[in-house]
PDB file of C-alpha atoms in Angstrom:
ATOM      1  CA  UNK A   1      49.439  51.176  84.399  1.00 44.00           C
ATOM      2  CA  UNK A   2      48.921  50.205  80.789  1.00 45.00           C
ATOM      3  CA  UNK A   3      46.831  51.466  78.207  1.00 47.00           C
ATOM      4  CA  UNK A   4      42.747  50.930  78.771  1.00 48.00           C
ATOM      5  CA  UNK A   5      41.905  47.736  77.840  1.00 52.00           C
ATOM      6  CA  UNK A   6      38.137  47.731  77.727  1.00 54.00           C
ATOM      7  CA  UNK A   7      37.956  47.064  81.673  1.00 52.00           C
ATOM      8  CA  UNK A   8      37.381  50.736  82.278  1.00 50.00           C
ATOM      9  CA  UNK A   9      35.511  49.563  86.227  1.00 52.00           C
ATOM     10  CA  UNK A  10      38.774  48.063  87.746  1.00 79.00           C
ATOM     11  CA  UNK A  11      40.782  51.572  87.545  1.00 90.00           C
ATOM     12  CA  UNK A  12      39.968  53.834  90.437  1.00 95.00           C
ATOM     13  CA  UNK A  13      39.704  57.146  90.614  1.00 96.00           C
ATOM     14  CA  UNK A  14      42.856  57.370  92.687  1.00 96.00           C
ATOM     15  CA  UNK A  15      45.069  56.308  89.799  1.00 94.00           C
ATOM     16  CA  UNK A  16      43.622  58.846  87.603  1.00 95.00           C
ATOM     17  CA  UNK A  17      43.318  61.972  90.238  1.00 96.00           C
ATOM     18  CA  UNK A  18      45.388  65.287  90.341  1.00 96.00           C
ATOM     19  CA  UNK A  19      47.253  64.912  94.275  1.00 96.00           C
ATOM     20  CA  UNK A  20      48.127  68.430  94.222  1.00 96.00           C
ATOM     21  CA  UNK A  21      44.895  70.788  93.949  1.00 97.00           C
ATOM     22  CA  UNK A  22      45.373  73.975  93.694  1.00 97.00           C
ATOM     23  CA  UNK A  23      42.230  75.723  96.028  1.00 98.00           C
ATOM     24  CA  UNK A  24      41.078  79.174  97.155  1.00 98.00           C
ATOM     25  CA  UNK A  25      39.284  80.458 100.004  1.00 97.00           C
ATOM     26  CA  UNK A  26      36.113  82.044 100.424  1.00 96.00           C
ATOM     27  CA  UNK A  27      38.084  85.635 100.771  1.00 95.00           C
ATOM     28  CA  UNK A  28      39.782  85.371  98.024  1.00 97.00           C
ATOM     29  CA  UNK A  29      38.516  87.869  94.899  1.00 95.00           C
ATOM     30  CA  UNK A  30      37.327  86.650  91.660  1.00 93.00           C
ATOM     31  CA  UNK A  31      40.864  88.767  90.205  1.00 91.00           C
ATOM     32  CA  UNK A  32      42.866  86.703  92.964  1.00 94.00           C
ATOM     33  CA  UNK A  33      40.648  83.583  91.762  1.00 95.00           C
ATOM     34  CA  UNK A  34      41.170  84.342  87.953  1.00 92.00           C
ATOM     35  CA  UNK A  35      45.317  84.731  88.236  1.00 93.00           C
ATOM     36  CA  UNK A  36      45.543  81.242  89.677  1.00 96.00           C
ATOM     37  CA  UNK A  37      43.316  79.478  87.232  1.00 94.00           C
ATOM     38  CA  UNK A  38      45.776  81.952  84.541  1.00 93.00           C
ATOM     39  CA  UNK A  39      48.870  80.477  86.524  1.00 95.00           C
ATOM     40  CA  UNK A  40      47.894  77.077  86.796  1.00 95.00           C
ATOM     41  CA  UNK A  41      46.278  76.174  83.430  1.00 93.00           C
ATOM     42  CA  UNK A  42      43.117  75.366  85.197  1.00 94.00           C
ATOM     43  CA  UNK A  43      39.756  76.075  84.541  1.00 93.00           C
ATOM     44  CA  UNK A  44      38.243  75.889  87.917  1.00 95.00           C
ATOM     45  CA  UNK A  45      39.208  74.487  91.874  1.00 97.00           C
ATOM     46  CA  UNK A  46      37.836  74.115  95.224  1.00 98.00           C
ATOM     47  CA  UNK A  47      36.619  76.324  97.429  1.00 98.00           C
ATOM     48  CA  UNK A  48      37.732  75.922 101.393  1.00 98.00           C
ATOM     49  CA  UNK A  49      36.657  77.360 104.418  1.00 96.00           C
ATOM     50  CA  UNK A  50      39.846  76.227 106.581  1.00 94.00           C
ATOM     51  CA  UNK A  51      39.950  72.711 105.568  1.00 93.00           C
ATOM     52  CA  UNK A  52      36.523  72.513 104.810  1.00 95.00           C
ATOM     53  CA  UNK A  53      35.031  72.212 101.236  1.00 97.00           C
ATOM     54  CA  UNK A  54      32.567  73.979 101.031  1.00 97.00           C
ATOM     55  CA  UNK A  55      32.145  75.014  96.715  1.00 97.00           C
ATOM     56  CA  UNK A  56      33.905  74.837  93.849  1.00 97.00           C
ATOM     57  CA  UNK A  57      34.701  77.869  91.333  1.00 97.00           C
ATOM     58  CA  UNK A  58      34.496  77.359  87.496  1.00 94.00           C
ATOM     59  CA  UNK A  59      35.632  80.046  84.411  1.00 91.00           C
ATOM     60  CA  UNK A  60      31.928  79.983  83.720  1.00 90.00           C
ATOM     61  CA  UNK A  61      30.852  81.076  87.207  1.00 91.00           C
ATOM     62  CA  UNK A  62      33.380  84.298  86.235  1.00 88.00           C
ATOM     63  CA  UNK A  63      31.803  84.693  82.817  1.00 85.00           C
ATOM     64  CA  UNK A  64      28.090  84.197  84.252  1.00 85.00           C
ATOM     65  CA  UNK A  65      28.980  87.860  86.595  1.00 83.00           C
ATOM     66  CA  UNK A  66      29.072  89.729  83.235  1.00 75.00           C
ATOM     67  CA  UNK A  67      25.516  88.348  82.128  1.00 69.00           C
ATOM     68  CA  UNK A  68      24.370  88.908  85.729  1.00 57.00           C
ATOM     69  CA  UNK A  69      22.355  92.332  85.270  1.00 55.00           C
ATOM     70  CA  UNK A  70      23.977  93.301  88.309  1.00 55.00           C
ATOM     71  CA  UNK A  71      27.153  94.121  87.147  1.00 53.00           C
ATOM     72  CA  UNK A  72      26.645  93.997  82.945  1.00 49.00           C
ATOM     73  CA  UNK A  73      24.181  97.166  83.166  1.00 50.00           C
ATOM     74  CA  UNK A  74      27.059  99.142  84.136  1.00 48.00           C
ATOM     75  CA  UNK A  75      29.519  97.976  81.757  1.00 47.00           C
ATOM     76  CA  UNK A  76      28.919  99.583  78.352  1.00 48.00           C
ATOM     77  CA  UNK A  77      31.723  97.998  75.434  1.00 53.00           C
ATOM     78  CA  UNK A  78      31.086 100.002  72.010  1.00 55.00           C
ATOM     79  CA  UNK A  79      31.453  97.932  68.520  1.00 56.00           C
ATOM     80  CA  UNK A  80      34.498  99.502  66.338  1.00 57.00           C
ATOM     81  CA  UNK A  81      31.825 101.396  64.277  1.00 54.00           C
ATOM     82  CA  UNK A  82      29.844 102.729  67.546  1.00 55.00           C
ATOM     83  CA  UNK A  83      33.290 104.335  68.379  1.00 53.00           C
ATOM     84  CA  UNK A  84      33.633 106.435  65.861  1.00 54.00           C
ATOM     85  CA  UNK A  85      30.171 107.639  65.788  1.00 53.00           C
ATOM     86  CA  UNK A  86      30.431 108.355  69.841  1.00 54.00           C
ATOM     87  CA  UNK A  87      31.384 112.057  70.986  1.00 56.00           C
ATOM     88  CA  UNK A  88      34.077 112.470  73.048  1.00 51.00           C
ATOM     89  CA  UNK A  89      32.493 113.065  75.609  1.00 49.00           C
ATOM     90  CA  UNK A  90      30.694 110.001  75.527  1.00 56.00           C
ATOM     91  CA  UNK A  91      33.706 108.178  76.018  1.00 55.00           C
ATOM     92  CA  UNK A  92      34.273 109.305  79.269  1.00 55.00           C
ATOM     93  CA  UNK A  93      31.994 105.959  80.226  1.00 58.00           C
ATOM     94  CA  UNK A  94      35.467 103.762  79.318  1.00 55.00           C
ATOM     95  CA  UNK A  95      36.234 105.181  83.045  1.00 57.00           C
ATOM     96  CA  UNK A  96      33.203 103.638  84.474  1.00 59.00           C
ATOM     97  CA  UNK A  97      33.582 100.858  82.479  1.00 57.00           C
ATOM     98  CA  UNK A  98      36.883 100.025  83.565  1.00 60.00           C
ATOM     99  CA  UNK A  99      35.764 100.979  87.140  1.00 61.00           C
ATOM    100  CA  UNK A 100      32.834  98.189  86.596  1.00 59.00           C
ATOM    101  CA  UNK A 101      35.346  95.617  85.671  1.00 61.00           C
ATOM    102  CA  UNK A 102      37.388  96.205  88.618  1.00 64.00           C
ATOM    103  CA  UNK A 103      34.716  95.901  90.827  1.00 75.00           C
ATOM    104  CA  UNK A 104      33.878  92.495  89.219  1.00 81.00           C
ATOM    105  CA  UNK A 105      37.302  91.047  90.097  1.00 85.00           C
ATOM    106  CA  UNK A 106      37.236  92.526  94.098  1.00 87.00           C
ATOM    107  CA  UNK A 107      33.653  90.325  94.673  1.00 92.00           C
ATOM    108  CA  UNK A 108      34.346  87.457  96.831  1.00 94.00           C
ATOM    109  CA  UNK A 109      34.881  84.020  95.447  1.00 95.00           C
ATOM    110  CA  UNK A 110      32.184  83.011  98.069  1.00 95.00           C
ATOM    111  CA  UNK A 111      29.659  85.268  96.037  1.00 94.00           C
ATOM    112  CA  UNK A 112      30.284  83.381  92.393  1.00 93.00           C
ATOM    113  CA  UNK A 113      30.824  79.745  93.544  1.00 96.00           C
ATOM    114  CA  UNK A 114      28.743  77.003  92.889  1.00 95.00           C
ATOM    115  CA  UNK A 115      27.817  75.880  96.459  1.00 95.00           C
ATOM    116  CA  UNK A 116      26.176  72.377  95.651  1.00 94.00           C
ATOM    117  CA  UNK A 117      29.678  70.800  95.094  1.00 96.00           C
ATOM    118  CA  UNK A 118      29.792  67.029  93.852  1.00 97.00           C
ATOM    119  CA  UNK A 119      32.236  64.727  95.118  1.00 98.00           C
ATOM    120  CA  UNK A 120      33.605  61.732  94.674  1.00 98.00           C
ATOM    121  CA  UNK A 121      35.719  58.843  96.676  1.00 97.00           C
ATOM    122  CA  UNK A 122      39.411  58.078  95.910  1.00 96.00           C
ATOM    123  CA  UNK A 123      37.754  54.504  95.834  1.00 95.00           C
ATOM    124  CA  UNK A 124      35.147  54.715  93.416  1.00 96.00           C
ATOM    125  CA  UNK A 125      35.837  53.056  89.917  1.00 94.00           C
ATOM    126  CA  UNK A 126      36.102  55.579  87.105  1.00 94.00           C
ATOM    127  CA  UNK A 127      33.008  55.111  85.360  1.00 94.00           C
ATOM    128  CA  UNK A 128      31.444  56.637  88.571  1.00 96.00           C
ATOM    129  CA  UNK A 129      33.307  60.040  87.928  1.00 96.00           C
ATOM    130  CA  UNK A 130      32.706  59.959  84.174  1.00 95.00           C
ATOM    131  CA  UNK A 131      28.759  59.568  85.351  1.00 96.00           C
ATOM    132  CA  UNK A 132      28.723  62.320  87.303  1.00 97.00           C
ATOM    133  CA  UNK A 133      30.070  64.770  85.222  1.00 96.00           C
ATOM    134  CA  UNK A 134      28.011  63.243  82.207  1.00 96.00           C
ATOM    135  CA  UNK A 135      25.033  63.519  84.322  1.00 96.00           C
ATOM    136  CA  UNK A 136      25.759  66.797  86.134  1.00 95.00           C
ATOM    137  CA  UNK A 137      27.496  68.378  83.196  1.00 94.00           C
ATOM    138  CA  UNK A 138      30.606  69.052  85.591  1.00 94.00           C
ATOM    139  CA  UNK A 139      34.094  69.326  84.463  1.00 94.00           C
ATOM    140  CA  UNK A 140      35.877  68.129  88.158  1.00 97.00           C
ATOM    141  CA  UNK A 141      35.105  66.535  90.860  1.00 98.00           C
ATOM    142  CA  UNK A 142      36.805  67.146  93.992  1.00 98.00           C
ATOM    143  CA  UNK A 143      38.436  63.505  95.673  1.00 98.00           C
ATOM    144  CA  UNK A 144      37.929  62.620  98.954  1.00 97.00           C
ATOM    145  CA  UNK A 145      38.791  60.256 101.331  1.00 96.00           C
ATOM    146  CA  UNK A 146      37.839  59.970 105.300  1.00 92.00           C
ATOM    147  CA  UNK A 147      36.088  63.403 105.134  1.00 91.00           C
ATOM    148  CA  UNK A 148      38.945  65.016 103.744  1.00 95.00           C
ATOM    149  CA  UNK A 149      40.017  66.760 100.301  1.00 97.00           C
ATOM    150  CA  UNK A 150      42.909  65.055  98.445  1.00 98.00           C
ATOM    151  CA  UNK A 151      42.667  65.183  95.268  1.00 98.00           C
ATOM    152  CA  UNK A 152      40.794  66.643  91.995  1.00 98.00           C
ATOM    153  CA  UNK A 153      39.423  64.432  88.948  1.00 98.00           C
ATOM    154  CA  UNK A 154      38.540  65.954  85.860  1.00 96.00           C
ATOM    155  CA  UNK A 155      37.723  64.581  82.507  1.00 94.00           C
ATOM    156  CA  UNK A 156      41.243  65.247  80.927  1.00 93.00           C
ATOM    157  CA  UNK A 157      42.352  63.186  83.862  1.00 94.00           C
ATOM    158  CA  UNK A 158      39.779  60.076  82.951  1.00 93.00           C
ATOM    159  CA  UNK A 159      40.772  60.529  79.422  1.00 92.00           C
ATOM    160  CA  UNK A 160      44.929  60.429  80.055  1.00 89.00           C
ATOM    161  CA  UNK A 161      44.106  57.450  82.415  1.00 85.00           C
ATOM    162  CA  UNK A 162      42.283  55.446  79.708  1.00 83.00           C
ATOM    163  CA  UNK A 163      45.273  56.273  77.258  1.00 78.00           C
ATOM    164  CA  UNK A 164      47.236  54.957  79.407  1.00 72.00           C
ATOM    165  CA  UNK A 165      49.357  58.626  80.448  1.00 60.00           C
ATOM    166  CA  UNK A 166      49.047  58.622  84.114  1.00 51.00           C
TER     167      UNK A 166
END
């Protein structure tokens, strides 16, 4: 495949798509979740249930747990200048703290993911995907074909195909 030249519907999303996603499950733990992404330069994945899709996890739905009251209330994270106005006593809390971001990374993935997952066919043309995630403000869509997942698009993968690097 050449480089894009201006006929941007006859590539399909199949020539563009990632073959090899890397997934979790809805056991695994946001940590177990967040070492993966780390590992595989990602930024987010499926979510199965067996072989079932059934979300998708993103580094935002991570980041969104410490806005969540839920679990930001108890972590307390003192500017330079708070610390050295803060008895020592006081900073006993770093315990909880730490103890608070723990518990963050033991919740279930199934917890955090988005559950309205957008997908797309291995057939559709690639101005479908880039619509989608225009439209839905979505980094990835998950590829499948005959009910089944086999691929990941994202827009790095769009972009390399219309440079011509896939």
């Amino acid at each position: 495949m050449g480089a894009w030249d201006g006929t941007m519907s006859i590539m399909k999303v199949k020539d563009v798509m990632e073959k090899k996603v890397v997934v979790c499950t809805i056991t695994d733990s946001v940590s177990v979740v967040a070492k993966k992404m780390r590992k595989n330069n990602i930024s987010g994945m499926p979510v199965m249930d067996g072989s079932k899709l059934v979300g998708i996890i993103s580094e935002g739905d991570i980041l969104r747990l410490l806005r969540t009251p839920k679990y930001s209330r108890e972590l307390w994270l003192p500017s330079p200048l708070e610390l050295i106005e803060v008895p020592i006593r006081e900073l006993v809390g770093w315990v909880e703290t730490k103890k608070a971001l723990e518990n963050i990374g033991n919740i279930p993935v199934i917890d955090v993911m988005t559950k309205r997952v957008h997908t797309i066919s291995i057939e559709d043309g690639i101005e479908r995907a880039a619509e989608m995630m225009t439209t839905h403000d979505i980094n990835r869509l998950p590829v499948i074909d005959g009910g089944k997942l086999v691929g990941i698009v994202t827009r790095g993968d769009i972009i390399a195909g219309l440079g011509g690097k896939r």
